[in-house]
Short mmCIF file of C-alpha atoms and ligand atoms in Angstrom, two decimals:
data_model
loop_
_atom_site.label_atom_id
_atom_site.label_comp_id
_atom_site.label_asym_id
_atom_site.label_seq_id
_atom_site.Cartn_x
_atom_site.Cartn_y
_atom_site.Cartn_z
CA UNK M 2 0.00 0.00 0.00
CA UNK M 3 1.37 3.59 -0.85
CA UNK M 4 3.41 5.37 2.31
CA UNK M 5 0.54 7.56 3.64
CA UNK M 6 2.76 10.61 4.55
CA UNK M 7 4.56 10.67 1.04
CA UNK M 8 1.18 10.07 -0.55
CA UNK M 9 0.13 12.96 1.25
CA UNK M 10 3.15 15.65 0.75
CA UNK M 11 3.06 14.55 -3.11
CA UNK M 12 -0.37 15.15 -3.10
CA UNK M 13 -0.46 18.39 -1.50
CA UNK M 14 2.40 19.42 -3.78
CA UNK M 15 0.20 18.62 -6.17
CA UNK M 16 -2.84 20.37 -5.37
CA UNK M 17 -1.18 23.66 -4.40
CA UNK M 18 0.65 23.81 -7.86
CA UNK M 19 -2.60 23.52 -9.47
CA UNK M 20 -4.29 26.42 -7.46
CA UNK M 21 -1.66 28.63 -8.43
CA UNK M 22 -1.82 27.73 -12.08
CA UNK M 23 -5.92 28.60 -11.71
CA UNK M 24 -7.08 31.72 -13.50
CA UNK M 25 -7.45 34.65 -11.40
CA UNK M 26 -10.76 35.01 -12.60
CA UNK M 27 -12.21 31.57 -14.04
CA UNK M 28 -15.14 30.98 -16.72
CA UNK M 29 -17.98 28.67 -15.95
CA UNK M 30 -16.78 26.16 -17.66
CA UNK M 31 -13.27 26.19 -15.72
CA UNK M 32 -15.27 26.87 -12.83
CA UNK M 33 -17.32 23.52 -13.08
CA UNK M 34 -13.85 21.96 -14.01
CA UNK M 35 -12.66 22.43 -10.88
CA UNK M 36 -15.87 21.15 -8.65
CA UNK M 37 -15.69 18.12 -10.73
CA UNK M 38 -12.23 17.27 -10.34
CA UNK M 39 -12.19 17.89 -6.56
CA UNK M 40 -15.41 15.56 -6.09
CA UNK M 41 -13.60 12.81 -7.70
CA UNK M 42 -10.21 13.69 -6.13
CA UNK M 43 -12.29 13.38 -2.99
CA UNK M 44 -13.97 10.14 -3.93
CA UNK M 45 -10.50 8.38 -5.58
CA UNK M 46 -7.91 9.57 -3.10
CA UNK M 47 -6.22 6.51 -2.64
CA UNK M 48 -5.81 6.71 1.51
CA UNK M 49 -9.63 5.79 2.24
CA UNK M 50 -9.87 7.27 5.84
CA UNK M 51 -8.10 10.23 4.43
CA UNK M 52 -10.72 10.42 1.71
CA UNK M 53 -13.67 9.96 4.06
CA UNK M 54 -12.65 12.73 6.35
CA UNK M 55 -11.98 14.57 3.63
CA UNK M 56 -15.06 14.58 1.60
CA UNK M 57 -17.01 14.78 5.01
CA UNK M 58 -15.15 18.10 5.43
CA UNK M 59 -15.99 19.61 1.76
CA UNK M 60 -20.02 18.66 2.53
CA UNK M 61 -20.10 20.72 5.85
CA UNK M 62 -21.54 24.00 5.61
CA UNK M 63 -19.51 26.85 3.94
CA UNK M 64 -16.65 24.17 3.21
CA UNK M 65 -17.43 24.26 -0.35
CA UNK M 66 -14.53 24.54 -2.56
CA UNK M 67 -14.67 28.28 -3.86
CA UNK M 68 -13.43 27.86 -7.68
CA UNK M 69 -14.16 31.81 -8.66
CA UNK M 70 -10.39 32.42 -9.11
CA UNK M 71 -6.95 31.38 -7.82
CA UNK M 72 -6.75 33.54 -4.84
CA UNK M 73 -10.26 31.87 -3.81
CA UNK M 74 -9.39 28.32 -4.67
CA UNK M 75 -5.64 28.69 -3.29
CA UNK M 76 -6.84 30.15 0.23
CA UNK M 77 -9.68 27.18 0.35
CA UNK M 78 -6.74 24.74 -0.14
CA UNK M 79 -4.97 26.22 2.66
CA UNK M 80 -7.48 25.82 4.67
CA UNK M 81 -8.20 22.19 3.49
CA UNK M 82 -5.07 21.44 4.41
CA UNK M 83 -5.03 23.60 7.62
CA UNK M 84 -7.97 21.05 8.39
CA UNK M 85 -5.65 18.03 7.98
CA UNK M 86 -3.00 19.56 9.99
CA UNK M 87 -5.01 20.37 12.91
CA UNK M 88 -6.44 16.78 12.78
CA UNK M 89 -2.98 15.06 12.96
CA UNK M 90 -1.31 18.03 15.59
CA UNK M 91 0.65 19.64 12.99
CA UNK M 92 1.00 23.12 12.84
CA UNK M 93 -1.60 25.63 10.42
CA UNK M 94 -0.26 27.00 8.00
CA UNK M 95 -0.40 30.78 7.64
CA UNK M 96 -2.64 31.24 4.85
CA UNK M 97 -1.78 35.05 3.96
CA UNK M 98 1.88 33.51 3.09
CA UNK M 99 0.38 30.66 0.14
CA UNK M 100 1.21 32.48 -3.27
CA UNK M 101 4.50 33.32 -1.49
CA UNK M 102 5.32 29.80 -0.80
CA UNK M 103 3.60 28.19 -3.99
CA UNK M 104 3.51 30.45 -6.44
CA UNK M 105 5.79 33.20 -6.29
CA UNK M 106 8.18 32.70 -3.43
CA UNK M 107 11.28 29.96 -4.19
CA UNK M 108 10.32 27.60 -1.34
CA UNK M 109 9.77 27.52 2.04
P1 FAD K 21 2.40 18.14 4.49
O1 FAD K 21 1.26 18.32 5.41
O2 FAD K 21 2.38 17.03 3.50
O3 FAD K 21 2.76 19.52 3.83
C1 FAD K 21 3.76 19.67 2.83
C2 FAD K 21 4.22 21.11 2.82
O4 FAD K 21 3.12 21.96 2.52
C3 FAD K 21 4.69 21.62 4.18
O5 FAD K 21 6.04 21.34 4.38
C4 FAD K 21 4.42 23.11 4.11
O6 FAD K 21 5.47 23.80 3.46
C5 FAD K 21 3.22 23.21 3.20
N1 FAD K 21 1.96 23.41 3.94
C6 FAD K 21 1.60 22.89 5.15
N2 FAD K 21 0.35 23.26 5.46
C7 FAD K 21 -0.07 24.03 4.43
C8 FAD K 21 -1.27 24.71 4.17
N3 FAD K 21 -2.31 24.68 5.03
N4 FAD K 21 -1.40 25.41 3.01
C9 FAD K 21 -0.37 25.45 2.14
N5 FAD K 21 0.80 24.83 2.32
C10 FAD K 21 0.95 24.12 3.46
N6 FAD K 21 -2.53 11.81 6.72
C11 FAD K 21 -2.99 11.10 7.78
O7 FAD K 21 -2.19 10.51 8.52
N7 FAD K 21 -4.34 11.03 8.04
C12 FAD K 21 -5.26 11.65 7.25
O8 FAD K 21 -6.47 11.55 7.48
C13 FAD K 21 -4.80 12.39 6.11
N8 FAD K 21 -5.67 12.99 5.26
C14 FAD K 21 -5.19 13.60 4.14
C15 FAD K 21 -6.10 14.14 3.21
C16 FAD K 21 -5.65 14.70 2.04
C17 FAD K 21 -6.65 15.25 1.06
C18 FAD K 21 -4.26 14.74 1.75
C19 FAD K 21 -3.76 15.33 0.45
C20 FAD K 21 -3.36 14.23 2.67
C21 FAD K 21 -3.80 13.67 3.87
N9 FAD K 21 -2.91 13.13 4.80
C22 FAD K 21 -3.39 12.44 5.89
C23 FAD K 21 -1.44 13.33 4.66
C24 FAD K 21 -0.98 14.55 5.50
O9 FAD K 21 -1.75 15.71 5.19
C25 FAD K 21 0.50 14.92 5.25
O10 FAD K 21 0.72 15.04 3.86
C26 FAD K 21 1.49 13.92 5.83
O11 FAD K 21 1.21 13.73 7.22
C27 FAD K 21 2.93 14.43 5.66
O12 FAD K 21 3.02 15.66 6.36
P2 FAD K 21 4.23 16.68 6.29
O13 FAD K 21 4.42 17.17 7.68
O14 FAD K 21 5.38 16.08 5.59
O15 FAD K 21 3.75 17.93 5.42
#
């Protein structure tokens, strides 16, 4: 079975890369793109408790994933993954800093 954590931070690479190649301001038809994808992301992700907790997450009221624009749908996966980190005892992530550290910073 895949290594949960290096599922995860692969994954996560993954998903903030494609937030910050989002439009800034998306058409419908990116727009319904996006919900798509993340309800099957949500429904495939291949760590089933992870996927579970996860989808449970995006149904909960104002959890919805906000697919306007990139700074919408880059702050939601922030706090996605803010969710995730809580759960487990990491640390949140500052949101504010996301473009900086995956889109227009070098790394942090
Ligand atoms: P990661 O959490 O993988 O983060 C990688 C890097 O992203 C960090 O070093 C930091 O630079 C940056 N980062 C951290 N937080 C944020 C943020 N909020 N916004 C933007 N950037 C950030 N693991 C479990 O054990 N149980 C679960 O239920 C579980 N559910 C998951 C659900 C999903 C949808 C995904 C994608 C992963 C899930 N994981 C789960 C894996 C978990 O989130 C971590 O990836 C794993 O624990 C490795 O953590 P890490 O400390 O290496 O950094």
């Amino acid at each position: 079975p895949p290594d949960v954590d290096a599922l995860g931070r692969s994954t996560w690479t993954f998903l903030h890369a494609l937030s910050a190649a989002y439009p800034p301001a998306a058409t419908a038809a990116q727009q319904a793109e996006m919900r798509q994808f993340l309800a099957l992301f949500a429904r495939l992700y291949p760590c089933w408790p992870c996927a579970e907790d996860f989808r449970a997450w995006m149904g909960r009221g104002g959890n919805a994933p906000r697919v306007e624009g990139r700074e919408g749908l880059g702050r939601w996966m922030c706090e996605a993954h803010n969710e995730v980190n809580r759960k487990l005892g990491k640390r949140e992530f500052e949101c504010a800093r996301w473009e900086e550290r995956w889109r227009t910073g070098g790394g942090m």
